[in-house]
Coordinates of C-alpha atoms and ligand atoms in Angstrom, one line a residue:
M1 CA 0.0 0.0 0.0
S2 CA 1.3 3.5 -0.8
A3 CA 0.0 7.0 -1.2
P4 CA -1.9 8.0 -4.4
Q5 CA 0.3 9.4 -7.2
A6 CA -1.6 12.7 -7.0
S7 CA -0.2 13.3 -3.4
L8 CA 3.3 12.6 -4.6
D9 CA 2.8 15.0 -7.5
K10 CA 1.6 17.6 -5.1
L11 CA 4.7 17.2 -2.9
R12 CA 6.9 17.4 -6.0
E13 CA 5.1 20.6 -7.2
R14 CA 5.6 22.2 -3.8
R15 CA 9.4 21.5 -3.6
F16 CA 10.2 23.8 -0.6
G17 CA 8.7 23.5 2.9
L18 CA 9.1 24.8 6.4
F19 CA 10.0 22.4 9.2
V20 CA 9.1 23.7 12.7
H21 CA 10.7 22.2 15.8
W22 CA 8.9 23.7 18.8
G23 CA 8.5 22.3 22.2
L24 CA 9.7 22.8 25.8
Y25 CA 13.3 22.6 24.6
A26 CA 12.8 26.1 23.3
L27 CA 13.3 27.3 26.9
P28 CA 16.7 25.9 27.7
A29 CA 17.5 27.0 24.2
R30 CA 20.4 24.7 23.7
H31 CA 19.3 22.0 21.3
E32 CA 16.1 19.8 21.3
W33 CA 18.2 16.8 22.6
V34 CA 19.1 18.7 25.8
K35 CA 17.2 16.4 28.1
K36 CA 19.2 13.4 26.8
R37 CA 22.5 15.2 26.3
E38 CA 22.6 16.5 29.8
Q39 CA 20.8 13.6 31.3
L40 CA 18.2 15.8 32.8
T41 CA 15.7 14.1 35.1
D42 CA 11.9 14.6 34.6
E43 CA 12.0 16.6 37.8
R44 CA 14.7 18.9 36.5
Y45 CA 13.0 19.2 33.1
Q46 CA 9.7 20.2 34.7
R47 CA 10.8 23.8 35.0
Y48 CA 10.5 24.2 31.2
F49 CA 6.9 22.9 31.4
D50 CA 6.1 25.3 34.3
H51 CA 7.6 28.2 32.4
F52 CA 6.2 27.5 28.9
D53 CA 4.3 30.7 28.2
P54 CA 4.5 31.6 24.5
D55 CA 2.8 35.0 24.8
L56 CA 3.9 36.2 21.4
Y57 CA 2.7 33.0 19.6
D58 CA 0.9 34.1 16.4
P59 CA 1.2 31.3 13.8
S60 CA -0.2 33.6 11.1
V61 CA 3.1 35.5 11.3
W62 CA 4.9 32.2 10.9
A63 CA 2.8 31.2 7.9
K64 CA 3.4 34.6 6.3
A65 CA 7.1 34.3 6.8
A66 CA 7.0 30.8 5.2
S67 CA 4.9 32.0 2.3
G68 CA 7.2 35.0 1.8
A69 CA 10.2 32.7 1.6
G70 CA 8.5 30.8 -1.2
M71 CA 7.7 27.8 1.0
K72 CA 4.6 25.8 -0.1
Y73 CA 4.1 23.5 2.9
T74 CA 5.0 22.9 6.5
V75 CA 5.7 20.1 9.0
L76 CA 5.3 20.8 12.7
T77 CA 6.5 18.8 15.7
T78 CA 3.3 17.8 17.3
K79 CA 5.4 15.9 19.8
H80 CA 9.2 15.6 19.9
H81 CA 11.3 13.0 21.8
E82 CA 10.8 14.9 25.0
G83 CA 7.2 13.7 24.9
F84 CA 5.5 17.1 25.3
C85 CA 2.3 17.5 23.2
L86 CA 1.4 20.8 21.5
W87 CA -2.2 19.7 21.1
D88 CA -4.9 18.9 23.7
S89 CA -4.5 15.1 23.7
D90 CA -6.9 13.1 25.8
L91 CA -4.2 10.5 26.5
T92 CA -1.7 12.6 28.5
D93 CA -1.5 15.5 30.9
Y94 CA 1.9 16.4 29.4
K95 CA 0.5 18.9 26.9
A96 CA 0.4 22.6 26.2
T97 CA -3.1 23.0 27.7
N98 CA -1.6 22.4 31.1
T99 CA 1.3 24.8 30.8
P100 CA 0.9 28.6 31.2
A101 CA 0.1 28.6 27.4
G102 CA -3.2 27.1 28.5
R103 CA -4.5 26.0 25.1
D104 CA -4.1 23.8 22.1
L105 CA -1.3 25.3 20.0
L106 CA -1.8 23.0 17.1
R107 CA -5.2 24.1 15.9
P108 CA -4.3 27.8 15.4
F109 CA -1.1 26.6 13.6
V110 CA -3.1 24.4 11.2
D111 CA -5.6 27.1 10.5
A112 CA -3.0 29.8 9.9
F113 CA -0.9 27.8 7.4
R114 CA -4.0 26.6 5.5
A115 CA -5.1 30.3 5.3
E116 CA -1.9 31.0 3.5
D117 CA -2.7 28.1 1.2
L118 CA 0.2 26.0 2.5
G119 CA 0.2 22.2 2.9
V120 CA 0.2 21.0 6.5
G121 CA 2.2 18.0 7.8
F122 CA 2.7 16.5 11.3
Y123 CA 6.0 15.4 12.7
H124 CA 5.4 12.9 15.4
S125 CA 8.2 11.4 17.5
L126 CA 8.1 7.6 17.9
I127 CA 10.7 8.0 20.7
D128 CA 9.3 9.3 24.0
W129 CA 11.5 10.2 26.9
H130 CA 8.6 11.1 29.1
H131 CA 6.0 8.3 28.8
P132 CA 6.3 6.1 31.9
Q133 CA 6.1 2.9 29.9
Y134 CA 8.5 3.8 27.1
P135 CA 11.7 1.9 27.4
V136 CA 14.3 4.6 27.0
D137 CA 17.4 3.3 25.2
T138 CA 20.9 4.4 25.2
L139 CA 21.6 5.9 21.8
H140 CA 25.0 7.2 22.8
P141 CA 26.7 4.8 25.1
R142 CA 29.3 7.4 26.0
I143 CA 26.6 9.7 27.3
D144 CA 24.1 7.2 28.7
D145 CA 25.7 5.3 31.5
A146 CA 25.3 1.5 32.1
E147 CA 23.6 2.1 35.4
F148 CA 20.8 4.0 33.7
R149 CA 20.3 1.2 31.3
E150 CA 20.1 -1.4 34.1
R151 CA 17.6 0.7 36.0
E152 CA 15.3 0.9 33.0
A153 CA 15.8 -2.6 31.6
G154 CA 12.7 -4.8 31.7
K155 CA 10.7 -2.5 33.9
R156 CA 8.7 -1.0 31.1
D157 CA 5.9 -2.4 29.0
I158 CA 6.2 -1.1 25.4
E159 CA 2.7 -2.5 24.6
V160 CA 1.2 0.2 26.8
Y161 CA 3.3 2.9 25.0
R162 CA 2.4 1.4 21.6
R163 CA -1.3 1.9 22.3
Y164 CA -0.6 5.4 23.4
L165 CA 1.4 6.1 20.2
H166 CA -1.4 4.7 18.0
G167 CA -4.1 6.5 20.0
Q168 CA -2.3 9.9 19.7
V169 CA -1.8 9.4 15.9
E170 CA -5.5 8.7 15.7
E171 CA -6.3 12.0 17.5
L172 CA -4.0 13.9 15.2
L173 CA -5.5 12.5 12.1
T174 CA -9.2 12.8 13.1
R175 CA -9.3 16.3 14.7
Y176 CA -7.4 18.6 12.3
G177 CA -8.9 17.9 8.9
D178 CA -6.8 16.8 5.9
V179 CA -3.2 16.3 6.7
D180 CA -0.7 16.2 3.8
V181 CA 2.3 14.5 5.5
M182 CA 2.8 12.2 8.5
W183 CA 6.5 12.6 9.4
F184 CA 7.5 9.9 12.0
D185 CA 10.8 10.0 13.8
F186 CA 12.7 7.7 14.2
S187 CA 13.7 4.0 14.3
Y188 CA 17.1 2.5 15.0
P189 CA 16.8 -1.3 14.5
G190 CA 19.6 -3.8 14.2
R191 CA 21.8 -2.6 17.0
E192 CA 21.5 -5.8 19.0
A193 CA 24.6 -7.1 17.3
Y194 CA 26.5 -4.4 19.2
G195 CA 24.9 -5.2 22.5
L196 CA 22.7 -2.1 22.3
P197 CA 18.9 -2.2 22.2
G198 CA 17.3 -1.0 19.0
K199 CA 13.8 0.0 18.1
G200 CA 11.9 -0.7 14.9
R201 CA 8.8 -2.0 13.3
E202 CA 8.0 -4.5 16.0
D203 CA 8.2 -1.9 18.7
W204 CA 5.9 0.6 17.0
N205 CA 3.9 -2.1 15.1
S206 CA 4.6 -0.1 12.1
E207 CA 2.5 -2.2 9.8
E208 CA -0.7 -1.5 11.9
L209 CA 0.3 2.1 12.4
V210 CA 0.7 2.7 8.6
K211 CA -2.7 1.0 8.1
L212 CA -4.3 3.2 10.7
V213 CA -2.8 6.4 9.1
R214 CA -3.9 5.4 5.5
G215 CA -7.3 4.3 6.7
L216 CA -7.9 7.7 8.4
Q217 CA -6.3 9.8 5.7
P218 CA -6.1 8.0 2.3
D219 CA -4.3 10.8 0.6
I220 CA -1.6 11.3 3.2
L221 CA 2.2 10.8 2.6
I222 CA 4.2 8.9 5.1
N223 CA 8.0 9.3 5.5
N224 CA 10.4 6.4 5.8
R225 CA 11.5 6.5 9.4
L226 CA 9.1 3.7 10.7
D227 CA 11.5 0.9 9.7
Y228 CA 8.7 0.1 7.2
P229 CA 8.2 1.2 3.6
G230 CA 7.0 4.7 3.3
D231 CA 6.3 7.1 0.5
F232 CA 9.4 9.2 0.5
T233 CA 12.9 9.2 2.1
T234 CA 14.4 11.8 4.3
P235 CA 18.2 12.5 4.0
E236 CA 19.0 14.6 7.0
Q237 CA 21.6 17.4 7.1
F238 CA 23.3 16.4 3.9
Q239 CA 22.6 16.8 0.2
P240 CA 22.7 13.4 -1.5
H241 CA 25.1 13.3 -4.5
A242 CA 22.2 11.9 -6.6
A243 CA 18.5 11.0 -6.2
P244 CA 18.3 8.2 -3.6
T245 CA 17.2 4.8 -4.9
I246 CA 15.7 1.7 -3.3
E247 CA 16.4 -1.5 -5.1
G248 CA 17.6 0.4 -8.1
R249 CA 14.5 2.5 -8.4
E250 CA 14.5 6.3 -7.7
V251 CA 12.3 7.2 -4.8
P252 CA 10.7 10.6 -3.9
W253 CA 12.8 12.4 -1.4
E254 CA 13.0 15.4 0.8
A255 CA 16.2 16.7 2.4
C256 CA 15.7 18.2 5.8
Q257 CA 18.1 21.0 6.9
T258 CA 18.7 23.3 9.8
L259 CA 19.4 27.0 9.6
N260 CA 22.2 26.7 12.2
G261 CA 22.8 23.0 13.0
S262 CA 20.1 22.7 15.7
W263 CA 16.4 21.9 15.2
G264 CA 15.1 23.4 18.4
Y265 CA 15.8 27.0 19.2
D266 CA 19.5 27.2 20.1
R267 CA 20.3 30.7 21.2
D268 CA 24.1 30.6 21.3
N269 CA 24.7 28.5 18.2
L270 CA 26.5 30.5 15.6
D271 CA 26.6 28.0 12.7
W272 CA 24.2 30.0 10.6
K273 CA 24.0 29.1 7.0
S274 CA 23.9 32.0 4.6
P275 CA 20.7 32.6 2.5
D276 CA 22.9 32.1 -0.6
L277 CA 24.0 28.7 0.6
L278 CA 20.4 27.7 1.5
V279 CA 19.2 28.7 -2.0
R280 CA 22.0 26.6 -3.5
M281 CA 20.8 23.7 -1.3
L282 CA 17.2 24.1 -2.6
V283 CA 18.4 24.2 -6.2
D284 CA 20.6 21.2 -5.6
S285 CA 17.6 19.2 -4.2
V286 CA 15.4 20.1 -7.1
S287 CA 18.2 19.3 -9.6
K288 CA 18.1 15.8 -8.2
D289 CA 14.3 15.5 -8.2
G290 CA 14.0 16.2 -4.4
N291 CA 12.5 18.7 -2.0
L292 CA 14.0 20.8 0.7
L293 CA 12.4 21.0 4.2
L294 CA 14.1 23.9 5.9
N295 CA 13.8 24.2 9.7
V296 CA 13.1 27.0 12.1
G297 CA 13.1 26.6 15.8
P298 CA 10.8 29.2 17.3
T299 CA 11.6 30.8 20.7
G300 CA 9.9 30.1 24.0
R301 CA 7.9 33.2 23.5
G302 CA 6.5 31.8 20.3
E303 CA 8.4 33.8 17.7
F304 CA 10.9 33.2 14.9
D305 CA 14.3 34.5 15.9
E306 CA 15.3 37.7 14.0
R307 CA 18.1 35.8 12.3
A308 CA 15.7 33.2 11.0
L309 CA 13.3 35.8 9.8
A310 CA 16.0 37.8 8.0
T311 CA 17.2 34.6 6.3
L312 CA 13.7 33.6 5.2
E313 CA 13.1 37.1 3.7
E314 CA 16.3 36.9 1.8
I315 CA 15.5 33.5 0.4
G316 CA 12.0 34.9 -0.6
R317 CA 13.7 37.6 -2.7
W318 CA 15.2 34.9 -4.7
T319 CA 12.3 32.5 -5.0
R320 CA 9.9 35.3 -6.0
R321 CA 11.8 35.8 -9.2
N322 CA 13.3 32.4 -9.7
G323 CA 10.5 30.1 -8.5
R324 CA 9.7 29.0 -12.0
S325 CA 12.9 27.0 -11.9
I326 CA 11.9 25.3 -8.6
Y327 CA 8.1 24.5 -8.3
G328 CA 7.2 21.5 -10.3
A329 CA 10.7 21.4 -11.7
G330 CA 13.1 18.4 -11.5
R331 CA 16.1 16.8 -12.9
S332 CA 17.3 17.3 -16.4
E333 CA 18.7 14.7 -18.8
F334 CA 21.7 17.1 -19.5
T335 CA 24.9 17.3 -17.5
P336 CA 25.5 20.8 -16.0
P337 CA 28.9 22.5 -16.1
V338 CA 31.1 22.4 -13.0
D339 CA 29.7 24.6 -10.2
G340 CA 26.3 24.6 -11.8
R341 CA 23.0 22.7 -11.6
Y342 CA 20.2 22.2 -14.1
T343 CA 16.6 22.1 -13.2
Q344 CA 14.0 21.4 -15.8
R345 CA 10.2 21.9 -16.1
G346 CA 8.7 20.7 -19.3
D347 CA 10.8 22.1 -22.2
R348 CA 12.3 24.9 -20.1
L349 CA 15.8 24.2 -18.9
Y350 CA 17.2 26.3 -16.0
L351 CA 20.9 26.7 -15.5
H352 CA 21.9 27.7 -12.0
L353 CA 25.5 29.0 -11.7
F354 CA 27.0 28.7 -8.2
A355 CA 30.1 30.5 -9.3
W356 CA 30.0 33.3 -11.9
P357 CA 32.4 32.5 -14.9
F358 CA 34.2 35.0 -16.9
R359 CA 32.0 35.9 -19.9
H360 CA 31.4 32.4 -21.2
V361 CA 29.8 29.2 -20.0
H362 CA 30.1 26.1 -22.1
L363 CA 27.2 23.7 -22.2
P364 CA 28.1 20.4 -23.9
G365 CA 25.3 18.7 -25.7
L366 CA 23.1 21.7 -26.0
A367 CA 24.0 23.0 -29.5
G368 CA 21.0 22.8 -31.7
R369 CA 18.7 22.1 -28.7
V370 CA 18.0 25.7 -27.5
K371 CA 15.7 28.1 -29.2
Y372 CA 16.1 31.0 -26.9
A373 CA 17.9 31.9 -23.7
Q374 CA 17.4 34.6 -21.1
L375 CA 18.3 35.4 -17.5
L376 CA 15.5 34.3 -15.4
H377 CA 15.3 37.2 -12.9
D378 CA 14.8 40.0 -15.5
A379 CA 14.0 38.1 -18.7
S380 CA 17.0 39.8 -20.5
E381 CA 18.2 37.9 -23.5
V382 CA 21.4 35.8 -23.3
R383 CA 23.0 35.5 -26.7
F384 CA 24.8 32.2 -27.4
Q385 CA 27.1 30.6 -30.0
E386 CA 26.9 27.0 -31.0
Y387 CA 29.8 24.9 -32.0
H388 CA 29.1 22.0 -34.4
G389 CA 32.7 21.1 -35.1
V390 CA 33.4 23.4 -38.0
D391 CA 35.5 26.4 -37.1
T392 CA 34.3 29.7 -38.5
D393 CA 35.0 33.3 -37.6
S394 CA 31.8 33.5 -35.6
N395 CA 32.9 31.0 -33.0
V396 CA 36.1 32.6 -32.1
G397 CA 35.4 32.1 -28.4
V398 CA 34.6 28.5 -28.6
K399 CA 37.3 26.9 -30.8
G400 CA 38.8 23.7 -29.5
I401 CA 35.9 22.7 -27.4
P402 CA 33.8 19.5 -28.1
A403 CA 31.4 19.6 -31.0
G404 CA 27.8 20.0 -29.8
T405 CA 28.7 22.6 -27.2
L406 CA 26.5 25.7 -26.8
T407 CA 28.3 28.7 -25.3
L408 CA 26.4 31.4 -23.5
D409 CA 27.7 35.0 -23.6
L410 CA 27.4 36.4 -20.1
P411 CA 27.9 39.9 -18.6
V412 CA 31.2 40.3 -16.8
Q413 CA 29.4 41.3 -13.7
R414 CA 27.2 38.8 -12.0
P415 CA 23.7 40.3 -12.0
N416 CA 22.7 41.2 -8.5
E417 CA 20.7 38.1 -7.9
Ligands
JFZ501 C1 15.9 13.2 14.3 C2 15.7 13.9 15.7 O1 16.4 13.1 16.7 C3 16.2 15.3 15.7 O2 16.0 15.9 16.9 C4 15.4 16.0 14.6 O3 14.0 16.0 14.9 C5 15.6 15.4 13.3 C6 14.8 16.0 12.2 O4 15.3 14.0 13.3 O5 17.3 13.1 14.1 C7 17.8 12.0 13.6 C8 17.1 11.0 13.1 C9 17.7 9.9 12.5 C10 19.1 9.9 12.4 C11 19.8 11.0 12.8 C12 19.2 12.1 13.4 N1 19.8 8.8 11.8 O6 19.1 7.9 11.4 O7 21.0 8.9 11.6

């Protein structure tokens, strides 16, 4: 069983999305794994629950920022590994309703993004460091000491947690209308060989969970982190060198990327990627038939950090003029020049130059294939020469290069784009 082709087509058309990691970890503001990394007890972590008061939360501002950046869909952490729920679940007290926020934070989010005509997806953590019956594993033996493992071992009944997991997914998929994507996170099977516990399809009952999801939302797309076949794959924090394949067949994919190396709000992290780099990552994804899901970690007061907002605005200046090379576009059969990427939509070929060459760029295989060329941002004509293997005076600049090469004449100065 898999999602309808129309849903995959829609994902492909959208190409660029907003990932939002928001939870209690916004308050310590030092990475969403802080509870695990610093081995914080439930008692110590409680202070973030008690102080969770996002008084500036206005998801219509988030949705407008996403739309302004050229994003076409969003995926929000309904629950991350810490176990805290943004919605008013009947199955736990560990939810936004019981914090100073005092309300369901998911509903206004969903409404705001739909109002901007953006697709809505739900990230949902399979891992849960708060549920009393979830057997917490050591993922990093250097961090999680043996004593901790011993204390936890055998004391917890994952069947109870599994019912909770399925029940919460049912809530999410019955209360908030049509959901475009269910983004589960994550499985780590097959570690038994190293003397470490793993978690996979048996633990979640992935088969049943997928049936449940598809039964409730027949058009939904499911990612690939259930240790069970999904609709698309999710390379994380790297750009694959080519479209990923499963058993030799290319699969739909979406790269997820941070703005600064952390998913949750991380105040002191200074690894910010430049807007220019992020645009190149978007182009790189599309040139390999994939999407980019770019993350923002909102603050504990419910806002996007100024640095995130500035980056999204800058990206938006690019996508507004160059979106025709992104939305609904994909890979081209042609091989781009060094430091360049091709994207293609129908019979339009888009050349993205990551480095500006001096006056000429040579495009092998394109001679005789191009009717007209222009810069995309201002529609100004780009003249070109074609070299068919016979030297004439008109191809002074292209002598000695392979026959079949088309050479673009570019301005010396890179246009301010
Ligand atoms: C997971 C989360 O742990 C992380 O906090 C964030 O939400 C991210 C989007 O997803 O991170 C992972 C998941 C899987 C691997 C690495 C990081 N993995 O399989 O190597």
